[in-house]
Each structure stands twice: as C-alpha cells, then as structure tokens.
C-alpha cells in the first residue's frame, strides 16, 4: 500500500461524524446512538429494527416527532408507536405534539422536550444504550447536555 493510500485509510478510519447523523457517542456509562438530523417513517423503522438487533442488555429509545408528513402524520406516528410495542426495551419515550397523540401501552409520551427533561430521571439511563432519533426541528441533540 503506498503512503497516499495509507493516509486515505487512516483518515477514513478516524472520521467521526459530528452532524447528528448516526453518531455513536460514549458518555460516562451510556452509549448513545444519535440520529437527530432527520426522521421519516422508513428511517425510524430501520433505526428501530437495527437497534432491536443489538445485544446490549439495557436499551432505551427516545423518539421525536417526524415533520412534513402532511395528512398521514397521525397514522405514521401511530405506526412507529406500534412498532415499539414489540421491541424488548428497558424504556421508550415519545416526544412531540404528534407522538403525544398516539396510543401506546409501552412508551411514555411527552408533548415537548422541556416536558421530557422536567419529568424523566436521567439517572435511570446509566449503563444503557440509547437510540435518539427525530426530525431536525426537534433538536434532540440537546439531550446530550443533560446526560
């Protein structure tokens, strides 16, 4: 391998995204999968399916509203809430005015991020793997400041 190929290999292997797109962040005893740049029904479904496959023992999902879904907004948010019902999780949280209208037995729902932060004991997240996913407008990356 020539030196330029080696430099390219090193650069690719050392790249860490910082744009809220599928970042893996280790913070204290918490592993965070942060995908807070964009969300739509298919990307939410795939994220949940992939998260479900992880062998981690204590998994938590925090999902924020998906925007720009038009008339199908309620149905699409309900579909994602229904998917959570069949995934083995320690906890699941739905944040936003759209998710708060869904029906779920498993997830805790919050109208806003500030309601979530005021209500949830983040100390319960220790030693967990957390998936954080939502549309850009939900700004769920703010959660990193609280963990």
JSON list of N, CA, C and O in Angstrom, two decimals, residues 58-81:
[
{"chain": "A", "resi": 58, "resn": "UNK", "atom": "N", "xyz": [-29.51, -3.28, 28.36]},
{"chain": "A", "resi": 58, "resn": "UNK", "atom": "CA", "xyz": [-30.40, -2.20, 28.79]},
{"chain": "A", "resi": 58, "resn": "UNK", "atom": "C", "xyz": [-30.54, -1.18, 27.66]},
{"chain": "A", "resi": 58, "resn": "UNK", "atom": "O", "xyz": [-29.69, -0.31, 27.50]},
{"chain": "A", "resi": 59, "resn": "UNK", "atom": "N", "xyz": [-31.61, -1.30, 26.88]},
{"chain": "A", "resi": 59, "resn": "UNK", "atom": "CA", "xyz": [-31.80, -0.44, 25.71]},
{"chain": "A", "resi": 59, "resn": "UNK", "atom": "C", "xyz": [-32.96, 0.52, 25.96]},
{"chain": "A", "resi": 59, "resn": "UNK", "atom": "O", "xyz": [-34.03, 0.12, 26.45]},
{"chain": "A", "resi": 60, "resn": "UNK", "atom": "N", "xyz": [-32.72, 1.78, 25.57]},
{"chain": "A", "resi": 60, "resn": "UNK", "atom": "CA", "xyz": [-33.71, 2.84, 25.73]},
{"chain": "A", "resi": 60, "resn": "UNK", "atom": "C", "xyz": [-33.87, 3.55, 24.39]},
{"chain": "A", "resi": 60, "resn": "UNK", "atom": "O", "xyz": [-32.88, 3.82, 23.71]},
{"chain": "A", "resi": 61, "resn": "UNK", "atom": "N", "xyz": [-35.11, 3.85, 24.02]},
{"chain": "A", "resi": 61, "resn": "UNK", "atom": "CA", "xyz": [-35.39, 4.57, 22.79]},
{"chain": "A", "resi": 61, "resn": "UNK", "atom": "C", "xyz": [-36.04, 5.90, 23.14]},
{"chain": "A", "resi": 61, "resn": "UNK", "atom": "O", "xyz": [-36.98, 5.95, 23.93]},
{"chain": "A", "resi": 62, "resn": "UNK", "atom": "N", "xyz": [-35.52, 6.96, 22.52]},
{"chain": "A", "resi": 62, "resn": "UNK", "atom": "CA", "xyz": [-36.11, 8.29, 22.66]},
{"chain": "A", "resi": 62, "resn": "UNK", "atom": "C", "xyz": [-36.36, 8.80, 21.24]},
{"chain": "A", "resi": 62, "resn": "UNK", "atom": "O", "xyz": [-35.42, 9.04, 20.48]},
{"chain": "A", "resi": 63, "resn": "UNK", "atom": "N", "xyz": [-37.63, 8.91, 20.89]},
{"chain": "A", "resi": 63, "resn": "UNK", "atom": "CA", "xyz": [-38.00, 9.33, 19.54]},
{"chain": "A", "resi": 63, "resn": "UNK", "atom": "C", "xyz": [-38.73, 10.65, 19.57]},
{"chain": "A", "resi": 63, "resn": "UNK", "atom": "O", "xyz": [-39.59, 10.88, 20.43]},
{"chain": "A", "resi": 64, "resn": "UNK", "atom": "N", "xyz": [-38.38, 11.52, 18.64]},
{"chain": "A", "resi": 64, "resn": "UNK", "atom": "CA", "xyz": [-39.05, 12.80, 18.49]},
{"chain": "A", "resi": 64, "resn": "UNK", "atom": "C", "xyz": [-39.89, 12.80, 17.23]},
{"chain": "A", "resi": 64, "resn": "UNK", "atom": "O", "xyz": [-39.68, 11.99, 16.31]},
{"chain": "A", "resi": 65, "resn": "UNK", "atom": "N", "xyz": [-40.82, 13.71, 17.17]},
{"chain": "A", "resi": 65, "resn": "UNK", "atom": "CA", "xyz": [-41.73, 13.82, 16.03]},
{"chain": "A", "resi": 65, "resn": "UNK", "atom": "C", "xyz": [-41.01, 13.81, 14.69]},
{"chain": "A", "resi": 65, "resn": "UNK", "atom": "O", "xyz": [-39.87, 14.28, 14.56]},
{"chain": "A", "resi": 66, "resn": "UNK", "atom": "N", "xyz": [-41.73, 13.30, 13.70]},
{"chain": "A", "resi": 66, "resn": "UNK", "atom": "CA", "xyz": [-41.31, 13.36, 12.30]},
{"chain": "A", "resi": 66, "resn": "UNK", "atom": "C", "xyz": [-42.14, 14.48, 11.67]},
{"chain": "A", "resi": 66, "resn": "UNK", "atom": "O", "xyz": [-43.36, 14.50, 11.81]},
{"chain": "A", "resi": 67, "resn": "UNK", "atom": "N", "xyz": [-41.48, 15.39, 10.99]},
{"chain": "A", "resi": 67, "resn": "UNK", "atom": "CA", "xyz": [-42.18, 16.53, 10.41]},
{"chain": "A", "resi": 67, "resn": "UNK", "atom": "C", "xyz": [-42.47, 16.32, 8.93]},
{"chain": "A", "resi": 67, "resn": "UNK", "atom": "O", "xyz": [-41.94, 15.41, 8.30]},
{"chain": "A", "resi": 68, "resn": "UNK", "atom": "N", "xyz": [-43.33, 17.18, 8.40]},
{"chain": "A", "resi": 68, "resn": "UNK", "atom": "CA", "xyz": [-43.65, 17.25, 6.97]},
{"chain": "A", "resi": 68, "resn": "UNK", "atom": "C", "xyz": [-44.26, 15.96, 6.44]},
{"chain": "A", "resi": 68, "resn": "UNK", "atom": "O", "xyz": [-43.96, 15.52, 5.34]},
{"chain": "A", "resi": 69, "resn": "UNK", "atom": "N", "xyz": [-45.15, 15.36, 7.21]},
{"chain": "A", "resi": 69, "resn": "UNK", "atom": "CA", "xyz": [-45.82, 14.15, 6.77]},
{"chain": "A", "resi": 69, "resn": "UNK", "atom": "C", "xyz": [-47.23, 14.41, 6.24]},
{"chain": "A", "resi": 69, "resn": "UNK", "atom": "O", "xyz": [-47.90, 13.49, 5.78]},
{"chain": "A", "resi": 70, "resn": "UNK", "atom": "N", "xyz": [-47.68, 15.65, 6.36]},
{"chain": "A", "resi": 70, "resn": "UNK", "atom": "CA", "xyz": [-48.99, 16.00, 5.83]},
{"chain": "A", "resi": 70, "resn": "UNK", "atom": "C", "xyz": [-50.13, 15.28, 6.51]},
{"chain": "A", "resi": 70, "resn": "UNK", "atom": "O", "xyz": [-50.09, 15.02, 7.72]},
{"chain": "A", "resi": 71, "resn": "UNK", "atom": "N", "xyz": [-51.12, 14.91, 5.71]},
{"chain": "A", "resi": 71, "resn": "UNK", "atom": "CA", "xyz": [-52.34, 14.30, 6.25]},
{"chain": "A", "resi": 71, "resn": "UNK", "atom": "C", "xyz": [-52.10, 12.92, 6.87]},
{"chain": "A", "resi": 71, "resn": "UNK", "atom": "O", "xyz": [-52.92, 12.45, 7.65]},
{"chain": "A", "resi": 72, "resn": "UNK", "atom": "N", "xyz": [-51.00, 12.28, 6.53]},
{"chain": "A", "resi": 72, "resn": "UNK", "atom": "CA", "xyz": [-50.74, 10.95, 7.08]},
{"chain": "A", "resi": 72, "resn": "UNK", "atom": "C", "xyz": [-49.93, 10.99, 8.38]},
{"chain": "A", "resi": 72, "resn": "UNK", "atom": "O", "xyz": [-49.52, 9.95, 8.89]},
{"chain": "A", "resi": 73, "resn": "UNK", "atom": "N", "xyz": [-49.74, 12.17, 8.92]},
{"chain": "A", "resi": 73, "resn": "UNK", "atom": "CA", "xyz": [-48.90, 12.34, 10.10]},
{"chain": "A", "resi": 73, "resn": "UNK", "atom": "C", "xyz": [-49.34, 11.45, 11.27]},
{"chain": "A", "resi": 73, "resn": "UNK", "atom": "O", "xyz": [-48.52, 10.74, 11.85]},
{"chain": "A", "resi": 74, "resn": "UNK", "atom": "N", "xyz": [-50.61, 11.48, 11.62]},
{"chain": "A", "resi": 74, "resn": "UNK", "atom": "CA", "xyz": [-51.06, 10.68, 12.77]},
{"chain": "A", "resi": 74, "resn": "UNK", "atom": "C", "xyz": [-50.82, 9.19, 12.52]},
{"chain": "A", "resi": 74, "resn": "UNK", "atom": "O", "xyz": [-50.28, 8.49, 13.39]},
{"chain": "A", "resi": 75, "resn": "UNK", "atom": "N", "xyz": [-51.19, 8.71, 11.35]},
{"chain": "A", "resi": 75, "resn": "UNK", "atom": "CA", "xyz": [-51.05, 7.29, 11.05]},
{"chain": "A", "resi": 75, "resn": "UNK", "atom": "C", "xyz": [-49.58, 6.86, 11.10]},
{"chain": "A", "resi": 75, "resn": "UNK", "atom": "O", "xyz": [-49.25, 5.78, 11.61]},
{"chain": "A", "resi": 76, "resn": "UNK", "atom": "N", "xyz": [-48.69, 7.69, 10.57]},
{"chain": "A", "resi": 76, "resn": "UNK", "atom": "CA", "xyz": [-47.26, 7.34, 10.55]},
{"chain": "A", "resi": 76, "resn": "UNK", "atom": "C", "xyz": [-46.67, 7.35, 11.96]},
{"chain": "A", "resi": 76, "resn": "UNK", "atom": "O", "xyz": [-45.88, 6.47, 12.31]},
{"chain": "A", "resi": 77, "resn": "UNK", "atom": "N", "xyz": [-47.06, 8.30, 12.79]},
{"chain": "A", "resi": 77, "resn": "UNK", "atom": "CA", "xyz": [-46.58, 8.32, 14.17]},
{"chain": "A", "resi": 77, "resn": "UNK", "atom": "C", "xyz": [-47.14, 7.14, 14.96]},
{"chain": "A", "resi": 77, "resn": "UNK", "atom": "O", "xyz": [-46.44, 6.52, 15.76]},
{"chain": "A", "resi": 78, "resn": "UNK", "atom": "N", "xyz": [-48.40, 6.80, 14.70]},
{"chain": "A", "resi": 78, "resn": "UNK", "atom": "CA", "xyz": [-49.00, 5.65, 15.38]},
{"chain": "A", "resi": 78, "resn": "UNK", "atom": "C", "xyz": [-48.30, 4.36, 14.95]},
{"chain": "A", "resi": 78, "resn": "UNK", "atom": "O", "xyz": [-48.07, 3.47, 15.78]},
{"chain": "A", "resi": 79, "resn": "UNK", "atom": "N", "xyz": [-47.95, 4.26, 13.68]},
{"chain": "A", "resi": 79, "resn": "UNK", "atom": "CA", "xyz": [-47.24, 3.08, 13.18]},
{"chain": "A", "resi": 79, "resn": "UNK", "atom": "C", "xyz": [-45.93, 2.87, 13.95]},
{"chain": "A", "resi": 79, "resn": "UNK", "atom": "O", "xyz": [-45.60, 1.77, 14.36]},
{"chain": "A", "resi": 80, "resn": "UNK", "atom": "N", "xyz": [-45.18, 3.95, 14.15]},
{"chain": "A", "resi": 80, "resn": "UNK", "atom": "CA", "xyz": [-43.91, 3.86, 14.88]},
{"chain": "A", "resi": 80, "resn": "UNK", "atom": "C", "xyz": [-44.17, 3.50, 16.34]},
{"chain": "A", "resi": 80, "resn": "UNK", "atom": "O", "xyz": [-43.48, 2.66, 16.92]},
{"chain": "A", "resi": 81, "resn": "UNK", "atom": "N", "xyz": [-45.19, 4.10, 16.94]},
{"chain": "A", "resi": 81, "resn": "UNK", "atom": "CA", "xyz": [-45.55, 3.76, 18.33]},
{"chain": "A", "resi": 81, "resn": "UNK", "atom": "C", "xyz": [-45.90, 2.28, 18.43]},
{"chain": "A", "resi": 81, "resn": "UNK", "atom": "O", "xyz": [-45.52, 1.60, 19.39]}
]
